[in-house]
Amino acid sequence: MAGYGDHEVSDDPLQILRHSTAHLLAAAVTELYPGVKYAIGPAIKEPPGFYYDFDFGKQVSDAELPAIESRMRRLANADIPYVHEVLPREQAIEEFRKRGQDYKLELIADKVSGDGVSVYRTGDFLDLCLGPHVRSTRDIKAFKLQRISGAYWRGDEKRPQLTRIYGTAWQTQRELDDYLKFLEEAEKRDHKKLGKDLKLFTVDDRVGPGLPLWLPDGATIRRELERFIVDEELMRGYLHVRTPDVARLDLYRQSGHAQLYAEYMYPPMRFEDGEELELRPVNCPHHIVVYQTELRSYRDLPLRIAEIGNNWRYERSGTLAGMNRVRAFALNDAHIFCTPEQLMDEVKGAIDLALYFSKVLGIDEFSYRLSTRDDVKDKWLGTEEQWEEAQAALAEALESMGQTYEVGKGEAAFYGPKIDFQVRDAHRREFTNSTVQVDFQLPQRFELEYVAEDGARKRPVMVHRGAAGSMERLFSYLIERYAGAFPTWLHPTQVVVTPIADAHNEYAQEVAARLRASRVRVEVDRRSERLDRKIRDAKLKKVPYVAVVGGKEVESGHVNAQNRAGEKVDMALESFVEMLTAEIAERRRPPQR
Ligand SMILES: [Zn+2]
Ligand SMILES: [Zn+2]
């Protein structure tokens, strides 16, 4: 049902086709399930397709989808026209009452004003709808029902729970096949699935949704990422600090978060002695306090204060997804305090760092979005002039670095415009991984100062930047990017040493000990399994190198290893150690097959 529900009427042919397929689905369902009530059935963009909500009055499972789909096909082949009628209100009500369609009656009561009620017929099936639709069911050639989930009538959890059937429809069978194949590939790479299969992280109801636990192998990858990030930042003149996850609520009153960001914040903890503590939603106020520990002079600027700091944001449960959207995350955060004259260089430096991280981590596909002020909600601080100035500075920095960008109107935070680095997950859903944000507001609210060259007190500008994003989101991205086959430097197990027989155990241990001495993460597979089974298991875990040692290796002091691309090396143990440690130190990307 388009137009009368919460969805827009579309003139995009693909959306019209998909919405028409939703009608076809409802027509098939009403034939197969007498007494079923249908609610709404819009086309949707993400994922591309449609759904229809039904009240079956009983449980319906995925196993019933094929039968519904084949009835839809039969109706499609029958070439039934979509007939538009505008009925007098009383007649429309009578038609839907006769059919027992209470949800449609409610929609007529709430959404239709005036006397004419727009309906569409396909055979016996009648829907309340403004259209448009395809001409005939025959125009629907390529579709597939995909899954069933629950949904509340009109999104209200106090109203009945309905059964939502999702499907997708395309202009041609070929487009449909391509899409289904893409979905299958994305499913294999899905970080929630791989995170479980490879034992990287877990989400447990007892801990709570949106609060993932990093398992040992996942924690190893995170430690490597953090070392890489912190070392690079130290080299680029950042100063790393450690600050607590909580602060007095007053700190966020001063920053404005308590007023303007409250919907995402955890409720404050109030104690008997009057103390009010708040889990921090951002790190900025803590870093401002660090800045204010001494009187800063122009010689101290730019001052780049960095931390991988935990942030707490209460995202709605429906939006939580594995490691990608969580309720507590560790942000690769920094706040740069500088003079207005230094601003451009600092913005460029932050972009350059994000680019460097992307290059090393293999984030090859990304785009820039310049997020500007939200005029509609009127949720912003400062003057028009300051915003214009900051927006211009960001645009100029990007342009001077030869980067193209799009403008995200209204996507900025309340205290300043920002550059977002947009990347895509395996399902090609776009999300923000890192940001560079100019802020004239917090320096004012906290009365930040520095002593200028002429001795006068001046106000610094602040740049908030997250160059590699949050550890959680970055991890979810990397899992999908590499489908678990992480570069050697990141992989939790870099080498598996596999002795051919018990007699070779001692040499296998010797090889492992030598590798460990050079900080290589190595395991010895001493299970009494067949050799090909052991090699297969290591490949399933996507281990970068499998070293097989037998009599020949014991005698020669060699290592006979195979990488994930199937390339073999046979070399002296010392040479192998040297090769491996160089690959790790240079953080080389894995060979592409
Ligand atoms: Zn319709
Ligand atoms: Zn900040």
Coordinates of C-alpha atoms and ligand atoms in Angstrom, one line a residue:
M1 CA 0.0 0.0 0.0
A2 CA 1.6 3.2 -1.1
G3 CA 0.7 6.7 0.0
Y4 CA -1.8 5.8 2.6
G5 CA 0.7 4.1 4.9
D6 CA 4.0 5.7 6.1
H7 CA 5.6 5.3 2.7
E8 CA 6.0 7.6 -0.2
V9 CA 4.4 7.2 -3.6
S10 CA 7.3 6.6 -6.0
D11 CA 7.6 7.1 -9.7
D12 CA 10.8 5.0 -9.9
P13 CA 9.9 2.0 -12.2
L14 CA 11.8 -0.4 -10.0
Q15 CA 10.1 0.8 -6.9
I16 CA 6.7 0.5 -8.7
L17 CA 7.6 -3.0 -9.8
R18 CA 8.6 -4.0 -6.2
H19 CA 5.5 -2.4 -4.7
S20 CA 3.3 -4.2 -7.2
T21 CA 5.0 -7.5 -6.3
A22 CA 4.0 -6.8 -2.7
H23 CA 0.3 -6.6 -3.9
L24 CA 0.9 -9.9 -5.8
L25 CA 2.2 -11.4 -2.6
A26 CA -0.9 -10.3 -0.6
A27 CA -3.1 -11.6 -3.4
A28 CA -1.4 -15.1 -3.2
V29 CA -1.5 -15.1 0.6
T30 CA -5.3 -14.2 0.8
E31 CA -6.0 -17.2 -1.6
L32 CA -3.9 -19.6 0.4
Y33 CA -4.8 -18.5 3.9
P34 CA -8.6 -17.8 4.3
G35 CA -9.2 -15.2 7.0
V36 CA -5.8 -13.7 6.8
K37 CA -5.6 -9.9 7.4
Y38 CA -3.2 -7.8 5.4
A39 CA -1.7 -4.6 6.7
I40 CA 0.8 -2.6 4.7
G41 CA 3.2 -3.6 1.8
P42 CA 5.7 -1.0 0.6
A43 CA 8.7 -1.2 -1.7
I44 CA 11.9 -0.7 0.2
K45 CA 15.3 0.5 -0.9
E46 CA 17.5 -1.2 1.7
P47 CA 17.7 -4.1 1.2
P48 CA 16.2 -3.7 -2.3
G49 CA 12.8 -5.2 -2.5
F50 CA 9.5 -5.1 -0.6
Y51 CA 7.6 -6.5 2.2
Y52 CA 4.0 -7.1 3.3
D53 CA 2.7 -7.4 6.9
F54 CA 0.1 -10.0 7.6
D55 CA -2.0 -11.1 10.6
F56 CA -2.3 -14.9 10.0
G57 CA -3.8 -15.6 13.4
K58 CA -1.1 -18.3 13.8
Q59 CA 2.6 -19.0 13.4
V60 CA 3.8 -19.1 9.8
S61 CA 7.4 -20.2 9.0
D62 CA 9.9 -19.9 6.2
A63 CA 9.0 -23.4 5.1
E64 CA 5.7 -22.0 3.7
L65 CA 7.4 -19.4 1.5
P66 CA 7.9 -21.7 -1.6
A67 CA 4.2 -22.5 -1.7
I68 CA 3.3 -18.8 -1.5
E69 CA 5.9 -18.0 -4.2
S70 CA 4.5 -20.6 -6.6
R71 CA 1.0 -19.2 -6.1
M72 CA 2.4 -15.8 -6.9
R73 CA 3.9 -17.2 -10.1
R74 CA 0.6 -18.7 -11.1
L75 CA -1.2 -15.3 -10.6
A76 CA 1.6 -13.6 -12.5
N77 CA 1.1 -15.9 -15.5
A78 CA -2.6 -15.3 -15.4
D79 CA -2.1 -11.8 -16.6
I80 CA -4.4 -10.1 -14.1
P81 CA -4.7 -6.3 -14.6
Y82 CA -4.2 -3.8 -11.7
V83 CA -7.4 -1.9 -11.8
H84 CA -7.6 1.5 -10.2
E85 CA -10.9 2.7 -8.7
V86 CA -11.9 5.6 -6.5
L87 CA -14.8 4.3 -4.3
P88 CA -17.2 6.4 -2.2
R89 CA -16.0 6.2 1.4
E90 CA -19.0 4.1 2.6
Q91 CA -18.6 1.6 -0.3
A92 CA -14.8 1.2 0.4
I93 CA -15.5 0.6 4.1
E94 CA -18.2 -1.9 3.2
E95 CA -15.8 -3.7 0.8
F96 CA -13.1 -4.1 3.4
R97 CA -15.5 -4.9 6.2
K98 CA -17.0 -7.7 4.0
R99 CA -13.5 -9.1 3.6
G100 CA -12.8 -8.8 7.4
Q101 CA -9.8 -6.4 6.7
D102 CA -9.7 -4.5 10.0
Y103 CA -6.3 -3.0 9.4
K104 CA -7.4 -1.4 6.2
L105 CA -10.5 -0.1 8.0
E106 CA -8.3 1.5 10.6
L107 CA -6.2 3.1 7.8
I108 CA -9.2 4.5 6.1
A109 CA -10.4 6.0 9.4
D110 CA -7.0 7.5 10.2
K111 CA -5.4 8.4 6.8
V112 CA -8.2 9.0 4.3
S113 CA -9.8 12.4 4.4
G114 CA -12.6 13.3 2.1
D115 CA -15.0 11.0 0.3
G116 CA -13.0 9.3 -2.4
V117 CA -11.0 6.2 -1.4
S118 CA -8.4 5.1 -3.9
V119 CA -8.2 1.3 -4.2
Y120 CA -6.6 -1.2 -6.6
R121 CA -8.0 -4.6 -7.6
T122 CA -6.1 -7.5 -9.0
G123 CA -8.7 -10.2 -9.5
D124 CA -10.5 -10.7 -6.2
F125 CA -7.8 -9.0 -4.2
L126 CA -8.5 -5.5 -3.1
D127 CA -6.0 -3.1 -1.6
L128 CA -6.2 0.4 -0.3
C129 CA -3.6 2.2 -2.3
L130 CA -2.8 5.4 -4.2
G131 CA -0.5 3.5 -6.6
P132 CA 1.0 3.6 -9.1
H133 CA 1.5 -0.1 -10.1
V134 CA 2.5 -2.1 -13.1
R135 CA -0.2 -2.7 -15.8
S136 CA -0.6 -6.4 -15.1
T137 CA 0.7 -9.2 -12.9
R138 CA 2.3 -10.4 -16.1
D139 CA 4.8 -7.5 -15.9
I140 CA 6.3 -9.1 -12.8
K141 CA 8.8 -11.6 -14.1
A142 CA 11.7 -11.9 -11.6
F143 CA 11.1 -12.1 -7.9
K144 CA 11.9 -14.1 -4.8
L145 CA 10.5 -14.3 -1.3
Q146 CA 13.3 -14.2 1.2
R147 CA 12.4 -14.4 4.8
I148 CA 9.9 -13.9 7.5
S149 CA 10.2 -11.6 10.6
G150 CA 7.9 -10.0 13.2
A151 CA 6.7 -6.4 13.1
Y152 CA 4.3 -4.5 15.2
W153 CA 1.2 -2.9 13.5
R154 CA 2.2 0.7 12.8
G155 CA 5.5 0.1 14.6
D156 CA 3.7 0.2 18.0
E157 CA 4.7 -2.5 20.4
K158 CA 1.4 -2.2 22.2
R159 CA -0.4 -3.2 19.0
P160 CA -0.6 -6.7 17.5
Q161 CA 2.5 -8.4 16.3
L162 CA 2.3 -9.1 12.6
T163 CA 4.2 -11.5 10.3
R164 CA 6.3 -9.6 7.8
I165 CA 7.3 -11.4 4.6
Y166 CA 10.3 -9.9 2.8
G167 CA 11.0 -10.4 -0.9
T168 CA 12.9 -8.9 -3.7
A169 CA 11.9 -8.2 -7.3
W170 CA 13.9 -7.1 -10.4
Q171 CA 13.2 -6.2 -14.0
T172 CA 14.9 -9.3 -15.4
Q173 CA 15.8 -12.8 -14.2
R174 CA 19.4 -12.0 -14.8
E175 CA 19.4 -9.0 -12.5
L176 CA 17.6 -11.2 -9.8
D177 CA 20.2 -14.0 -10.2
D178 CA 23.1 -11.5 -9.9
Y179 CA 21.6 -10.0 -6.8
L180 CA 21.0 -13.3 -5.1
K181 CA 24.5 -14.4 -5.9
F182 CA 25.8 -11.1 -4.4
L183 CA 23.8 -11.8 -1.3
E184 CA 25.2 -15.2 -1.0
E185 CA 28.8 -13.9 -1.2
A186 CA 28.0 -11.1 1.3
E187 CA 26.5 -13.7 3.7
K188 CA 29.7 -15.7 3.6
R189 CA 31.7 -12.6 4.5
D190 CA 29.2 -11.3 7.1
H191 CA 31.3 -10.3 10.1
K192 CA 28.7 -11.7 12.6
K193 CA 28.9 -15.1 10.9
L194 CA 32.7 -15.1 10.5
G195 CA 33.2 -13.6 14.0
K196 CA 31.4 -16.7 15.4
D197 CA 33.0 -19.3 13.0
L198 CA 36.5 -18.0 13.7
K199 CA 35.9 -17.4 17.4
L200 CA 36.8 -13.8 17.2
F201 CA 34.0 -12.3 19.3
T202 CA 30.7 -13.2 20.9
V203 CA 27.5 -11.4 21.9
D204 CA 25.7 -12.9 24.9
D205 CA 22.3 -12.0 26.2
R206 CA 23.5 -12.2 29.8
V207 CA 26.0 -9.4 29.1
G208 CA 23.5 -7.6 26.9
P209 CA 22.9 -6.7 23.3
G210 CA 25.4 -4.3 21.7
L211 CA 28.1 -5.3 24.2
P212 CA 30.3 -7.7 22.3
L213 CA 33.0 -9.7 24.1
W214 CA 36.4 -10.0 22.3
L215 CA 37.5 -13.6 22.4
P216 CA 41.3 -14.3 22.6
D217 CA 41.9 -14.3 18.8
G218 CA 39.8 -11.2 18.3
A219 CA 41.6 -9.5 21.2
T220 CA 44.9 -10.3 19.6
I221 CA 43.9 -8.6 16.4
R222 CA 42.7 -5.6 18.4
R223 CA 46.0 -5.4 20.3
E224 CA 47.9 -5.4 17.0
L225 CA 45.6 -2.7 15.6
E226 CA 46.0 -0.5 18.7
R227 CA 49.8 -0.9 18.7
F228 CA 49.9 0.1 15.0
I229 CA 47.6 3.1 15.5
V230 CA 49.3 4.4 18.7
D231 CA 52.8 4.0 17.4
E232 CA 52.0 5.8 14.2
E233 CA 50.3 8.6 16.1
L234 CA 53.2 9.0 18.5
M235 CA 55.5 9.3 15.4
R236 CA 53.2 12.1 14.1
G237 CA 53.4 14.1 17.2
Y238 CA 50.3 13.0 19.1
L239 CA 50.4 12.7 22.9
H240 CA 48.6 9.6 24.1
V241 CA 46.7 9.9 27.4
R242 CA 44.4 7.7 29.5
T243 CA 41.2 9.1 31.0
P244 CA 38.3 7.5 32.8
D245 CA 35.1 6.2 31.3
V246 CA 32.9 8.3 33.6
A247 CA 32.8 11.9 34.7
R248 CA 30.5 14.1 36.7
L249 CA 27.3 15.0 34.8
D250 CA 28.2 18.7 35.1
L251 CA 31.0 18.2 32.7
Y252 CA 28.5 17.2 30.0
R253 CA 26.2 20.0 31.0
Q254 CA 29.1 22.4 30.3
S255 CA 29.9 20.7 27.0
G256 CA 26.3 20.7 25.9
H257 CA 26.0 17.0 25.5
A258 CA 23.6 16.6 28.5
Q259 CA 21.2 19.0 26.7
L260 CA 21.7 18.2 23.0
Y261 CA 22.9 14.5 23.0
A262 CA 20.8 13.1 25.8
E263 CA 18.9 10.6 23.7
Y264 CA 22.1 8.5 23.2
M265 CA 23.5 8.9 26.7
Y266 CA 23.1 6.3 29.5
P267 CA 21.0 7.7 32.5
P268 CA 23.3 9.3 35.1
M269 CA 24.3 7.3 38.2
R270 CA 23.1 9.2 41.2
F271 CA 24.6 8.4 44.6
E272 CA 23.3 9.2 48.1
D273 CA 26.0 11.7 48.8
G274 CA 24.7 13.8 45.9
E275 CA 27.3 12.7 43.3
E276 CA 26.1 12.4 39.7
L277 CA 28.3 10.4 37.4
E278 CA 27.8 9.8 33.7
L279 CA 29.2 7.2 31.4
R280 CA 30.9 9.3 28.7
P281 CA 29.4 9.4 25.3
V282 CA 32.5 11.2 23.9
N283 CA 36.1 11.9 25.0
C284 CA 36.3 15.6 24.2
P285 CA 35.5 17.0 27.6
H286 CA 38.2 14.8 29.3
H287 CA 40.8 16.0 26.7
I288 CA 39.8 19.6 27.3
V289 CA 40.5 19.1 31.0
V290 CA 43.9 17.6 30.0
Y291 CA 44.6 20.8 27.9
Q292 CA 43.7 22.9 30.9
T293 CA 46.1 21.3 33.3
E294 CA 48.5 24.1 32.5
L295 CA 48.5 27.5 30.9
R296 CA 49.4 26.8 27.2
S297 CA 51.5 29.1 25.1
Y298 CA 51.5 29.5 21.3
R299 CA 54.8 27.5 21.5
D300 CA 52.8 24.5 22.7
L301 CA 50.4 24.5 19.8
P302 CA 49.3 22.5 18.0
L303 CA 48.7 20.2 20.9
R304 CA 47.4 16.8 19.7
I305 CA 45.9 14.8 22.6
A306 CA 45.0 11.3 21.7
E307 CA 43.5 8.2 23.3
I308 CA 41.8 5.0 22.4
G309 CA 38.9 5.9 24.7
N310 CA 35.8 4.0 25.6
N311 CA 32.5 5.7 24.7
W312 CA 29.0 4.7 25.8
R313 CA 26.0 5.3 23.6
Y314 CA 22.7 3.7 24.1
E315 CA 21.7 2.8 20.5
R316 CA 18.2 1.5 20.0
S317 CA 18.1 -2.3 20.1
G318 CA 16.8 -2.6 16.5
T319 CA 19.8 -0.8 15.1
L320 CA 22.5 -3.0 16.9
A321 CA 24.5 -5.2 14.6
G322 CA 27.4 -7.4 15.7
M323 CA 30.5 -5.2 16.0
N324 CA 29.3 -2.6 13.6
R325 CA 26.8 -0.8 15.8
V326 CA 27.2 -1.3 19.5
R327 CA 26.5 0.3 22.9
A328 CA 30.1 0.7 24.0
F329 CA 33.1 1.2 21.8
A330 CA 36.7 2.2 21.8
L331 CA 37.3 5.2 19.6
N332 CA 40.7 6.0 18.0
D333 CA 40.2 9.6 19.1
A334 CA 42.2 12.7 19.2
H335 CA 41.7 16.4 19.9
I336 CA 44.0 18.9 18.3
F337 CA 44.2 22.3 19.9
C338 CA 45.6 24.9 17.5
T339 CA 45.7 28.5 16.4
P340 CA 43.3 29.5 13.6
E341 CA 46.4 29.9 11.3
Q342 CA 47.3 26.3 12.0
L343 CA 43.9 24.9 11.3
M344 CA 44.3 24.1 7.7
D345 CA 47.5 22.2 8.2
E346 CA 46.0 20.2 11.1
V347 CA 43.0 19.2 9.0
K348 CA 45.2 18.1 6.2
G349 CA 47.4 16.2 8.6
A350 CA 44.4 14.4 10.0
I351 CA 43.1 13.5 6.5
D352 CA 46.6 12.3 5.6
L353 CA 46.7 10.0 8.7
A354 CA 43.3 8.6 7.9
L355 CA 44.6 7.9 4.3
Y356 CA 47.7 6.2 5.6
F357 CA 45.7 4.0 8.0
S358 CA 43.3 3.1 5.1
K359 CA 46.2 2.2 2.9
V360 CA 47.9 -0.1 5.4
L361 CA 44.6 -1.7 6.5
G362 CA 43.4 -2.3 3.0
I363 CA 40.4 0.1 3.0
D364 CA 40.6 0.7 -0.7
E365 CA 37.2 1.9 -1.4
F366 CA 35.9 5.0 0.4
S367 CA 34.5 8.4 -0.2
Y368 CA 34.4 11.7 1.6
R369 CA 31.3 13.4 2.8
L370 CA 31.4 17.0 4.0
S371 CA 28.7 17.1 6.7
T372 CA 27.1 20.5 7.2
R373 CA 24.8 22.1 9.7
D374 CA 21.4 20.7 10.6
D375 CA 19.2 23.7 10.0
V376 CA 15.9 21.8 10.3
K377 CA 16.3 20.5 13.9
D378 CA 18.0 23.8 14.9
K379 CA 20.3 21.7 17.0
W380 CA 23.6 23.6 16.8
L381 CA 25.8 26.0 18.7
G382 CA 27.7 29.1 17.6
T383 CA 27.2 31.7 15.0
E384 CA 26.4 31.4 11.3
E385 CA 29.8 33.0 10.5
Q386 CA 31.8 30.4 12.5
W387 CA 30.0 27.6 10.7
E388 CA 30.7 29.1 7.3
E389 CA 34.3 29.5 8.1
A390 CA 34.8 26.0 9.4
Q391 CA 32.9 24.5 6.4
A392 CA 35.1 26.4 4.1
A393 CA 38.2 25.3 5.8
L394 CA 37.3 21.6 5.5
A395 CA 36.3 22.0 1.9
E396 CA 39.5 23.8 1.1
A397 CA 41.6 21.1 2.8
L398 CA 40.0 18.4 0.8
E399 CA 40.3 20.3 -2.5
S400 CA 43.9 21.2 -1.9
M401 CA 44.7 17.5 -1.4
G402 CA 42.9 16.7 -4.7
Q403 CA 40.1 14.8 -3.1
T404 CA 36.5 14.9 -4.3
Y405 CA 33.6 14.9 -1.9
E406 CA 29.9 15.1 -1.6
V407 CA 27.9 17.3 0.8
G408 CA 25.8 15.7 3.6
K409 CA 23.4 18.5 4.5
G410 CA 22.4 18.3 8.1
E411 CA 24.7 15.5 9.0
A412 CA 27.1 17.5 11.2
A413 CA 27.3 17.3 15.0
F414 CA 25.9 20.2 16.9
Y415 CA 29.2 21.9 17.5
G416 CA 30.7 22.0 14.1
P417 CA 30.9 20.6 10.5
K418 CA 33.0 17.5 9.7
I419 CA 34.5 15.4 7.0
D420 CA 33.3 11.8 7.1
F421 CA 35.1 8.9 5.5
Q422 CA 32.4 6.7 4.2
V423 CA 33.2 3.0 3.6
R424 CA 31.0 0.0 2.7
D425 CA 30.5 -3.3 4.3
A426 CA 30.1 -6.7 2.5
H427 CA 26.5 -5.9 1.9
R428 CA 27.5 -2.6 0.4
R429 CA 25.8 -0.7 3.2
E430 CA 27.6 2.6 3.7
F431 CA 28.8 3.7 7.1
T432 CA 31.1 6.3 8.6
N433 CA 34.5 5.0 9.6
S434 CA 36.4 8.1 10.5
T435 CA 35.9 11.8 10.9
V436 CA 37.7 15.1 11.0
Q437 CA 35.6 17.8 12.7
V438 CA 36.3 21.5 13.3
D439 CA 34.9 23.0 16.5
F440 CA 34.8 26.6 17.6
Q441 CA 32.1 25.9 20.2
L442 CA 33.7 23.8 22.9
P443 CA 36.7 26.1 23.2
Q444 CA 34.3 28.8 24.0
R445 CA 32.1 26.8 26.4
F446 CA 35.2 25.7 28.3
E447 CA 36.9 29.1 28.0
L448 CA 40.1 27.6 26.5
E449 CA 43.0 29.9 26.2
Y450 CA 46.6 30.1 25.1
V451 CA 49.2 32.9 25.5
A452 CA 49.9 34.4 22.1
E453 CA 53.2 35.7 20.9
D454 CA 52.3 39.3 21.9
G455 CA 51.3 38.1 25.4
A456 CA 47.6 38.4 24.8
R457 CA 45.2 35.5 25.8
K458 CA 43.7 33.9 22.8
R459 CA 41.2 31.1 22.1
P460 CA 42.4 28.0 20.3
V461 CA 40.4 26.1 17.7
M462 CA 39.7 22.5 18.3
V463 CA 39.8 19.6 15.8
H464 CA 38.1 16.3 16.8
R465 CA 39.3 13.5 14.7
G466 CA 39.0 9.7 14.6
A467 CA 41.4 8.5 12.0
A468 CA 40.7 4.7 12.2
G469 CA 37.2 5.0 13.7
S470 CA 36.2 2.7 16.5
M471 CA 38.0 -0.5 17.1
E472 CA 34.7 -2.4 16.9
R473 CA 33.6 -0.9 13.6
L474 CA 37.1 -1.2 12.1
F475 CA 37.2 -4.8 13.2
S476 CA 33.8 -5.6 11.6
Y477 CA 35.0 -4.0 8.4
L478 CA 38.3 -5.9 8.4
I479 CA 36.6 -9.2 9.0
E480 CA 34.5 -8.7 5.9
R481 CA 37.2 -7.1 3.9
Y482 CA 39.5 -10.1 4.3
A483 CA 36.7 -12.7 4.8
G484 CA 38.8 -13.7 7.9
A485 CA 42.1 -14.1 5.9
F486 CA 43.8 -11.2 7.7
P487 CA 47.2 -10.0 6.7
T488 CA 49.9 -11.9 8.5
W489 CA 50.7 -9.1 10.9
L490 CA 47.1 -9.1 12.1
H491 CA 46.3 -12.8 12.0
P492 CA 45.9 -14.4 15.5
T493 CA 47.9 -17.4 14.4
Q494 CA 50.6 -16.6 12.0
V495 CA 52.1 -20.1 11.5
V496 CA 50.9 -23.6 12.2
V497 CA 53.7 -26.1 12.5
T498 CA 52.5 -29.6 11.6
P499 CA 54.8 -32.6 12.3
I500 CA 54.2 -35.5 10.0
A501 CA 54.7 -38.1 12.7
D502 CA 55.5 -38.3 16.4
A503 CA 59.1 -38.6 15.7
H504 CA 59.1 -35.0 14.3
N505 CA 57.5 -33.5 17.3
E506 CA 60.7 -32.4 18.9
Y507 CA 61.9 -30.5 15.8
A508 CA 58.4 -29.0 15.4
Q509 CA 58.7 -27.6 18.9
E510 CA 62.1 -26.3 18.1
V511 CA 60.8 -24.4 15.0
A512 CA 57.9 -23.0 17.1
A513 CA 60.2 -21.9 19.9
R514 CA 62.5 -20.1 17.4
L515 CA 59.5 -18.3 15.8
R516 CA 58.1 -17.4 19.2
A517 CA 61.5 -15.9 20.2
S518 CA 61.0 -13.5 17.3
R519 CA 57.4 -12.7 18.5
V520 CA 55.7 -14.8 15.8
R521 CA 52.4 -16.2 16.9
V522 CA 52.7 -19.9 16.3
E523 CA 50.9 -23.2 17.1
V524 CA 52.1 -26.7 16.8
D525 CA 49.4 -29.1 15.6
R526 CA 50.2 -32.4 17.5
R527 CA 46.8 -34.0 17.0
S528 CA 46.9 -37.5 15.8
E529 CA 45.0 -36.5 12.7
R530 CA 46.0 -37.2 9.1
L531 CA 48.3 -34.6 7.6
D532 CA 45.8 -33.5 4.9
R533 CA 43.2 -33.0 7.6
K534 CA 45.5 -30.8 9.6
I535 CA 46.4 -28.7 6.6
R536 CA 42.7 -28.4 5.8
D537 CA 41.9 -27.2 9.3
A538 CA 44.6 -24.6 9.2
K539 CA 43.2 -23.4 5.9
L540 CA 39.7 -23.2 7.3
K541 CA 41.1 -20.9 10.0
K542 CA 42.9 -19.0 7.1
V543 CA 46.3 -19.3 8.8
P544 CA 48.9 -17.4 6.7
Y545 CA 51.5 -20.2 6.8
V546 CA 51.4 -23.9 7.4
A547 CA 54.8 -25.5 7.9
V548 CA 55.0 -29.2 7.5
V549 CA 58.0 -30.9 9.2
G550 CA 59.1 -34.5 8.6
G551 CA 62.3 -36.5 8.3
K552 CA 63.7 -34.3 5.5
E553 CA 63.2 -31.1 7.5
V554 CA 64.7 -32.6 10.7
E555 CA 67.8 -33.6 8.8
S556 CA 68.3 -30.4 6.8
G557 CA 67.1 -27.9 9.5
H558 CA 64.7 -26.6 6.9
V559 CA 61.1 -25.4 7.0
N560 CA 58.7 -26.5 4.3
A561 CA 55.8 -24.0 4.3
Q562 CA 52.8 -23.1 2.3
N563 CA 50.9 -19.8 2.3
R564 CA 47.2 -19.2 1.7
A565 CA 47.8 -18.5 -2.0
G566 CA 49.2 -22.1 -2.2
E567 CA 52.8 -20.8 -2.8
K568 CA 55.4 -23.1 -1.3
V569 CA 58.7 -22.2 0.3
D570 CA 61.5 -24.6 1.4
M571 CA 64.2 -22.8 3.3
A572 CA 66.5 -22.9 6.3
L573 CA 64.7 -22.1 9.6
E574 CA 66.7 -18.8 10.0
S575 CA 65.7 -17.7 6.5
F576 CA 62.1 -18.5 7.2
V577 CA 62.1 -16.5 10.4
E578 CA 63.7 -13.6 8.6
M579 CA 61.2 -13.7 5.8
L580 CA 58.2 -13.9 8.1
T581 CA 59.4 -11.1 10.5
A582 CA 60.0 -8.8 7.6
E583 CA 56.5 -9.4 6.2
I584 CA 55.0 -8.7 9.7
A585 CA 57.2 -5.6 10.3
E586 CA 56.2 -4.1 7.0
R587 CA 52.6 -5.0 7.6
R588 CA 52.4 -6.4 4.1
R589 CA 49.0 -7.2 2.6
P590 CA 48.2 -10.8 1.8
P591 CA 48.7 -12.0 -1.8
Q592 CA 45.5 -11.7 -3.7
R593 CA 44.3 -14.8 -5.5
Ligands
ZN1 ZN -0.3 -0.4 -4.1
ZN2 ZN 35.7 15.0 20.4

